[in-house]
Amino acid sequence: MLAYTHPACLEHDTGPEHPERAARLRAVLDALRRAYPDLAWLEAPAARRGDLLRVHAAALVDEVLVPVPAGLRRLDPDTVVGPGSGRAALHAAGAGIAAVDAVMSGDDETAFCAVRPPGHHATGDAVMGFCLFNNVAVAAAHARDRHGLERIAIVDFDVHHGNGTQAIFQRDPAVAYFSSHQSGLFPHTGSVHERGMGNVHNVLLPPGSGGFRFRNTWLDTLLPGLDAFRPQLVLVSAGFDAHLADPLADLMLDADDFAWITAELRTIARRHGAGRVVSLLEGGYNLDALAECTVAHVGALRD
């Protein structure tokens, strides 16, 4: 297994009270290095402009990369950038590209991208919900265009719906999107009736669902659909804010639930896609829970 990160991702400053802060990534990196001292760490390259333009309008790319000489600049009510944010966003998006290239070349079956800012709320033309570039969408478009893949699955178990990812690919038959997320939360999208061209699969879970309902929902609905899609590559929007300790949601999962879903995804990836899974960090805002869940997730990717 390979792991990607870059020091620039720690330089994205969102202000002292913002939940999406550099301490999140430090907690993830420290926990993974303690748990898996043999993990192969690689430096994430910066995404190129052409990589970003596959999924984002030029105006959005320019907005994110406008220099911020000092202080902070608010792009929307939740999304803040500082002097280091543009560089961080480039390396966060570039990590997924490098990880896709690595698993496609056979360097390893699985990869985890420990990066920030997260990405799955960013649409083709708008930053949103802490997200600047849509990292998993950039990776999927690269896999489609550079590697010629015809069946790419994006699995999103973040507690919030990945509205940006869905919007980018809902008319693209090469990419299927599978998401479970808590009802009643930002961004208030992700209804079961949102189907794209049949390639969008959403399930809403009520607050307090817990691991039993989460697992049965995936077993009964989402995993069979994923298996039927026969993905050549599985990309994961790995958000851990569905954990019971997370301050922004109430889905009440624990680390074992994330290890379980990861193992299920690996089984399907082995069946159809030579075991290829690339995972990118999304949400998770309790530092201890985030660290614990990431260790469990990466442990399942290594098995």
Short mmCIF file of C-alpha atoms in Angstrom, two decimals:
data_model
loop_
_atom_site.label_atom_id
_atom_site.label_comp_id
_atom_site.label_asym_id
_atom_site.label_seq_id
_atom_site.Cartn_x
_atom_site.Cartn_y
_atom_site.Cartn_z
CA MET A 1 0.00 0.00 0.00
CA LEU A 2 1.10 3.56 -0.77
CA ALA A 3 0.36 6.76 1.12
CA TYR A 4 0.51 10.29 -0.29
CA THR A 5 0.73 13.63 1.47
CA HIS A 6 2.51 16.96 1.14
CA PRO A 7 3.65 19.57 3.69
CA ALA A 8 1.76 22.24 1.77
CA CYS A 9 -1.52 20.68 2.92
CA LEU A 10 -0.69 21.82 6.44
CA GLU A 11 -0.30 25.42 5.24
CA HIS A 12 -3.96 25.86 4.27
CA ASP A 13 -5.04 28.31 6.98
CA THR A 14 -8.77 28.54 7.68
CA GLY A 15 -8.59 30.52 10.93
CA PRO A 16 -8.51 29.49 14.61
CA GLU A 17 -12.17 28.49 15.00
CA HIS A 18 -12.72 26.68 11.72
CA PRO A 19 -13.49 22.94 12.00
CA GLU A 20 -11.45 22.09 8.87
CA ARG A 21 -8.04 22.97 10.30
CA ALA A 22 -4.47 21.80 9.92
CA ALA A 23 -4.65 19.89 13.22
CA ARG A 24 -6.87 17.36 11.44
CA LEU A 25 -4.14 16.35 9.05
CA ARG A 26 -1.48 16.35 11.76
CA ALA A 27 -3.62 13.95 13.79
CA VAL A 28 -4.01 11.65 10.78
CA LEU A 29 -0.30 11.68 9.91
CA ASP A 30 0.82 11.11 13.49
CA ALA A 31 -1.62 8.24 13.99
CA LEU A 32 -0.70 6.49 10.75
CA ARG A 33 3.03 6.80 11.38
CA ARG A 34 2.63 5.32 14.85
CA ALA A 35 0.34 2.51 13.74
CA TYR A 36 2.16 1.59 10.51
CA PRO A 37 5.83 2.61 10.68
CA ASP A 38 6.51 0.64 7.49
CA LEU A 39 3.93 2.54 5.44
CA ALA A 40 5.43 3.77 2.15
CA TRP A 41 4.97 7.57 2.11
CA LEU A 42 5.27 9.49 -1.14
CA GLU A 43 5.15 13.23 -1.75
CA ALA A 44 2.04 14.29 -3.63
CA PRO A 45 2.79 16.33 -6.75
CA ALA A 46 0.88 19.46 -7.65
CA ALA A 47 -2.00 19.03 -10.07
CA ARG A 48 -1.57 20.83 -13.37
CA ARG A 49 -4.09 23.32 -14.66
CA GLY A 50 -5.20 20.92 -17.39
CA ASP A 51 -5.91 18.26 -14.76
CA LEU A 52 -8.23 20.66 -12.96
CA LEU A 53 -9.96 21.88 -16.10
CA ARG A 54 -11.25 18.37 -16.79
CA VAL A 55 -13.78 18.92 -14.00
CA HIS A 56 -13.68 22.62 -13.07
CA ALA A 57 -14.40 25.84 -14.91
CA ALA A 58 -11.41 28.10 -15.50
CA ALA A 59 -13.02 30.78 -13.33
CA LEU A 60 -13.09 28.46 -10.31
CA VAL A 61 -9.45 27.46 -10.80
CA ASP A 62 -8.48 31.11 -11.03
CA GLU A 63 -10.51 32.00 -7.93
CA VAL A 64 -8.78 29.34 -5.82
CA LEU A 65 -5.31 30.25 -7.07
CA VAL A 66 -5.58 34.03 -6.67
CA PRO A 67 -2.70 34.94 -4.31
CA VAL A 68 -3.67 35.89 -0.78
CA PRO A 69 -0.72 38.00 0.42
CA ALA A 70 -1.76 37.96 4.07
CA GLY A 71 -4.71 37.24 6.29
CA LEU A 72 -7.74 35.21 5.23
CA ARG A 73 -10.23 35.51 2.38
CA ARG A 74 -13.73 34.04 2.60
CA LEU A 75 -14.96 32.45 -0.64
CA ASP A 76 -18.35 31.44 0.77
CA PRO A 77 -19.81 31.36 4.30
CA ASP A 78 -17.93 28.13 5.13
CA THR A 79 -14.90 28.17 2.84
CA VAL A 80 -11.83 30.22 3.76
CA VAL A 81 -8.43 30.59 2.10
CA GLY A 82 -5.13 32.04 3.24
CA PRO A 83 -1.68 32.55 1.71
CA GLY A 84 -0.93 28.82 1.53
CA SER A 85 -4.33 27.58 0.40
CA GLY A 86 -3.82 27.57 -3.36
CA ARG A 87 -0.65 25.49 -3.11
CA ALA A 88 -2.33 23.11 -0.66
CA ALA A 89 -5.29 22.65 -3.02
CA LEU A 90 -2.96 21.85 -5.94
CA HIS A 91 -1.15 19.15 -3.98
CA ALA A 92 -4.40 17.74 -2.54
CA ALA A 93 -5.72 17.28 -6.08
CA GLY A 94 -2.37 16.05 -7.35
CA ALA A 95 -2.24 13.30 -4.74
CA GLY A 96 -5.21 11.51 -6.28
CA ILE A 97 -3.71 11.73 -9.75
CA ALA A 98 -0.40 10.25 -8.58
CA ALA A 99 -2.20 7.53 -6.63
CA VAL A 100 -4.28 6.55 -9.68
CA ASP A 101 -1.15 6.36 -11.81
CA ALA A 102 0.54 4.17 -9.20
CA VAL A 103 -2.24 1.62 -8.85
CA MET A 104 -2.80 1.53 -12.60
CA SER A 105 0.90 0.84 -13.20
CA GLY A 106 0.87 -2.01 -10.69
CA ASP A 107 3.12 -0.30 -8.13
CA ASP A 108 0.57 -1.35 -5.51
CA GLU A 109 -3.11 -2.24 -5.34
CA THR A 110 -4.17 0.45 -2.88
CA ALA A 111 -3.29 4.01 -1.93
CA PHE A 112 -4.44 6.53 0.66
CA CYS A 113 -4.15 10.29 0.18
CA ALA A 114 -3.74 12.10 3.50
CA VAL A 115 -4.45 15.59 2.20
CA ARG A 116 -6.49 18.70 2.77
CA PRO A 117 -8.48 20.74 1.85
CA PRO A 118 -11.19 18.14 1.21
CA GLY A 119 -13.02 18.15 -2.09
CA HIS A 120 -16.35 16.42 -2.54
CA HIS A 121 -18.58 19.50 -2.18
CA ALA A 122 -16.76 21.51 -4.87
CA THR A 123 -18.83 21.57 -8.04
CA GLY A 124 -17.66 22.28 -11.55
CA ASP A 125 -17.95 26.01 -11.03
CA ALA A 126 -18.22 26.68 -7.28
CA VAL A 127 -16.17 26.11 -4.14
CA MET A 128 -18.33 24.96 -1.28
CA GLY A 129 -18.38 23.41 2.19
CA PHE A 130 -14.65 23.69 3.04
CA CYS A 131 -13.77 22.31 -0.45
CA LEU A 132 -11.70 24.09 -3.12
CA PHE A 133 -10.91 21.59 -5.87
CA ASN A 134 -12.84 18.31 -6.05
CA ASN A 135 -9.91 15.96 -5.46
CA VAL A 136 -11.74 12.70 -6.10
CA ALA A 137 -13.35 14.08 -9.27
CA VAL A 138 -9.97 15.20 -10.58
CA ALA A 139 -8.63 11.69 -9.94
CA ALA A 140 -11.60 10.03 -11.64
CA ALA A 141 -11.36 12.24 -14.73
CA HIS A 142 -7.64 11.49 -14.94
CA ALA A 143 -8.32 7.74 -14.71
CA ARG A 144 -10.91 8.03 -17.46
CA ASP A 145 -8.91 10.20 -19.85
CA ARG A 146 -5.32 9.12 -19.23
CA HIS A 147 -5.87 5.42 -18.54
CA GLY A 148 -8.94 4.86 -20.71
CA LEU A 149 -11.06 3.32 -17.96
CA GLU A 150 -14.74 2.86 -18.76
CA ARG A 151 -16.08 1.91 -15.30
CA ILE A 152 -14.83 4.05 -12.43
CA ALA A 153 -16.71 3.92 -9.13
CA ILE A 154 -16.63 6.71 -6.57
CA VAL A 155 -17.74 5.53 -3.13
CA ASP A 156 -18.51 8.27 -0.61
CA PHE A 157 -19.19 7.38 3.02
CA ASP A 158 -18.66 10.88 4.39
CA VAL A 159 -21.62 11.86 6.56
CA HIS A 160 -22.38 14.74 4.16
CA HIS A 161 -23.49 14.15 0.60
CA GLY A 162 -20.82 14.76 -2.04
CA ASN A 163 -22.99 17.07 -4.11
CA GLY A 164 -20.08 18.35 -6.14
CA THR A 165 -18.88 14.91 -7.18
CA GLN A 166 -22.40 13.88 -8.13
CA ALA A 167 -22.99 17.04 -10.15
CA ILE A 168 -19.74 16.65 -12.07
CA PHE A 169 -20.40 13.06 -13.15
CA GLN A 170 -24.17 12.66 -13.23
CA ARG A 171 -24.14 12.66 -17.04
CA ASP A 172 -20.94 10.61 -17.43
CA PRO A 173 -21.55 6.88 -17.99
CA ALA A 174 -17.91 6.04 -17.24
CA VAL A 175 -18.29 7.09 -13.60
CA ALA A 176 -20.78 5.77 -11.05
CA TYR A 177 -21.33 7.47 -7.70
CA PHE A 178 -22.39 5.58 -4.55
CA SER A 179 -23.10 7.50 -1.35
CA SER A 180 -24.61 7.04 2.08
CA HIS A 181 -25.08 10.21 4.11
CA GLN A 182 -27.12 11.58 6.99
CA SER A 183 -30.48 13.14 6.18
CA GLY A 184 -31.10 16.77 7.08
CA LEU A 185 -27.50 17.89 6.82
CA PHE A 186 -25.58 20.26 4.56
CA PRO A 187 -25.68 20.43 1.57
CA HIS A 188 -29.30 19.12 1.63
CA THR A 189 -28.85 17.10 -1.55
CA GLY A 190 -28.48 13.40 -2.25
CA SER A 191 -32.06 12.21 -2.43
CA VAL A 192 -32.67 8.64 -3.57
CA HIS A 193 -34.54 10.20 -6.49
CA GLU A 194 -31.36 11.84 -7.79
CA ARG A 195 -30.26 9.19 -10.26
CA GLY A 196 -28.30 11.01 -12.95
CA MET A 197 -28.40 8.74 -15.98
CA GLY A 198 -28.70 5.71 -13.71
CA ASN A 199 -25.13 6.12 -12.47
CA VAL A 200 -25.99 7.92 -9.21
CA HIS A 201 -26.89 5.87 -6.13
CA ASN A 202 -27.79 7.70 -2.92
CA VAL A 203 -29.09 6.46 0.41
CA LEU A 204 -30.05 8.79 3.24
CA LEU A 205 -29.61 7.56 6.80
CA PRO A 206 -31.52 9.14 9.69
CA PRO A 207 -29.65 10.58 12.67
CA GLY A 208 -28.66 7.92 15.18
CA SER A 209 -28.62 5.11 12.61
CA GLY A 210 -25.51 3.46 14.05
CA GLY A 211 -23.37 0.76 12.55
CA PHE A 212 -26.05 -1.90 12.19
CA ARG A 213 -28.23 0.21 9.91
CA PHE A 214 -25.21 1.61 8.06
CA ARG A 215 -23.87 -1.87 7.27
CA ASN A 216 -27.24 -3.30 6.28
CA THR A 217 -27.89 -0.34 3.98
CA TRP A 218 -24.65 -0.94 2.15
CA LEU A 219 -25.18 -4.71 2.07
CA ASP A 220 -28.76 -4.47 0.80
CA THR A 221 -28.55 -1.53 -1.60
CA LEU A 222 -25.23 0.08 -2.40
CA LEU A 223 -22.75 -2.80 -2.49
CA PRO A 224 -24.89 -4.91 -4.88
CA GLY A 225 -25.12 -1.92 -7.22
CA LEU A 226 -21.38 -1.38 -6.99
CA ASP A 227 -20.72 -5.05 -7.70
CA ALA A 228 -23.07 -4.98 -10.70
CA PHE A 229 -21.20 -1.97 -12.09
CA ARG A 230 -17.99 -4.06 -12.16
CA PRO A 231 -15.61 -1.18 -11.42
CA GLN A 232 -12.16 -1.24 -12.95
CA LEU A 233 -11.10 1.22 -10.24
CA VAL A 234 -12.68 2.18 -6.92
CA LEU A 235 -12.11 5.71 -5.66
CA VAL A 236 -13.15 6.52 -2.10
CA SER A 237 -14.21 9.83 -0.59
CA ALA A 238 -13.13 8.79 2.89
CA GLY A 239 -14.88 11.07 5.35
CA PHE A 240 -14.97 9.98 8.98
CA ASP A 241 -17.48 12.52 10.30
CA ALA A 242 -20.13 9.81 10.66
CA HIS A 243 -18.28 8.74 13.83
CA LEU A 244 -20.30 8.97 17.04
CA ALA A 245 -17.90 11.56 18.49
CA ASP A 246 -17.99 13.94 15.54
CA PRO A 247 -19.32 17.40 16.45
CA LEU A 248 -20.97 18.12 13.07
CA ALA A 249 -23.25 15.08 12.68
CA ASP A 250 -25.12 12.30 14.48
CA LEU A 251 -24.82 9.08 12.49
CA MET A 252 -23.13 7.25 15.40
CA LEU A 253 -20.66 4.97 13.64
CA ASP A 254 -17.40 3.68 15.11
CA ALA A 255 -13.99 2.80 13.69
CA ASP A 256 -14.97 -0.83 13.11
CA ASP A 257 -17.71 0.29 10.73
CA PHE A 258 -15.18 2.11 8.57
CA ALA A 259 -12.86 -0.89 8.58
CA TRP A 260 -15.80 -3.07 7.54
CA ILE A 261 -16.90 -0.93 4.59
CA THR A 262 -13.30 -0.64 3.43
CA ALA A 263 -12.89 -4.42 3.47
CA GLU A 264 -16.11 -4.80 1.47
CA LEU A 265 -14.85 -2.33 -1.13
CA ARG A 266 -11.58 -4.21 -1.40
CA THR A 267 -13.45 -7.45 -2.07
CA ILE A 268 -15.36 -5.90 -4.96
CA ALA A 269 -12.22 -4.23 -6.29
CA ARG A 270 -10.41 -7.57 -6.33
CA ARG A 271 -13.32 -9.14 -8.18
CA HIS A 272 -13.45 -6.59 -10.98
CA GLY A 273 -10.49 -4.23 -10.91
CA ALA A 274 -7.34 -6.10 -9.91
CA GLY A 275 -7.83 -4.87 -6.34
CA ARG A 276 -7.31 -1.20 -7.25
CA VAL A 277 -8.59 1.21 -4.58
CA VAL A 278 -7.53 4.84 -4.15
CA SER A 279 -8.86 6.63 -1.08
CA LEU A 280 -8.79 10.37 -0.41
CA LEU A 281 -9.40 12.01 2.95
CA GLU A 282 -12.56 14.08 3.23
CA GLY A 283 -14.29 15.07 6.50
CA GLY A 284 -13.90 14.18 10.18
CA TYR A 285 -13.71 16.87 12.84
CA ASN A 286 -13.07 15.17 16.19
CA LEU A 287 -9.31 14.69 16.17
CA ASP A 288 -9.20 11.49 18.22
CA ALA A 289 -12.02 9.88 16.25
CA LEU A 290 -10.50 10.98 12.96
CA ALA A 291 -7.16 9.43 13.87
CA GLU A 292 -8.75 6.18 15.06
CA CYS A 293 -10.94 5.83 12.00
CA THR A 294 -8.14 6.59 9.57
CA VAL A 295 -5.97 3.92 11.17
CA ALA A 296 -8.82 1.41 10.85
CA HIS A 297 -9.46 2.40 7.22
CA VAL A 298 -5.82 2.20 6.21
CA GLY A 299 -5.46 -1.10 8.06
CA ALA A 300 -8.22 -2.56 5.89
CA LEU A 301 -6.58 -1.13 2.76
CA ARG A 302 -3.35 -2.90 3.74
CA ASP A 303 -4.92 -6.31 4.38
#
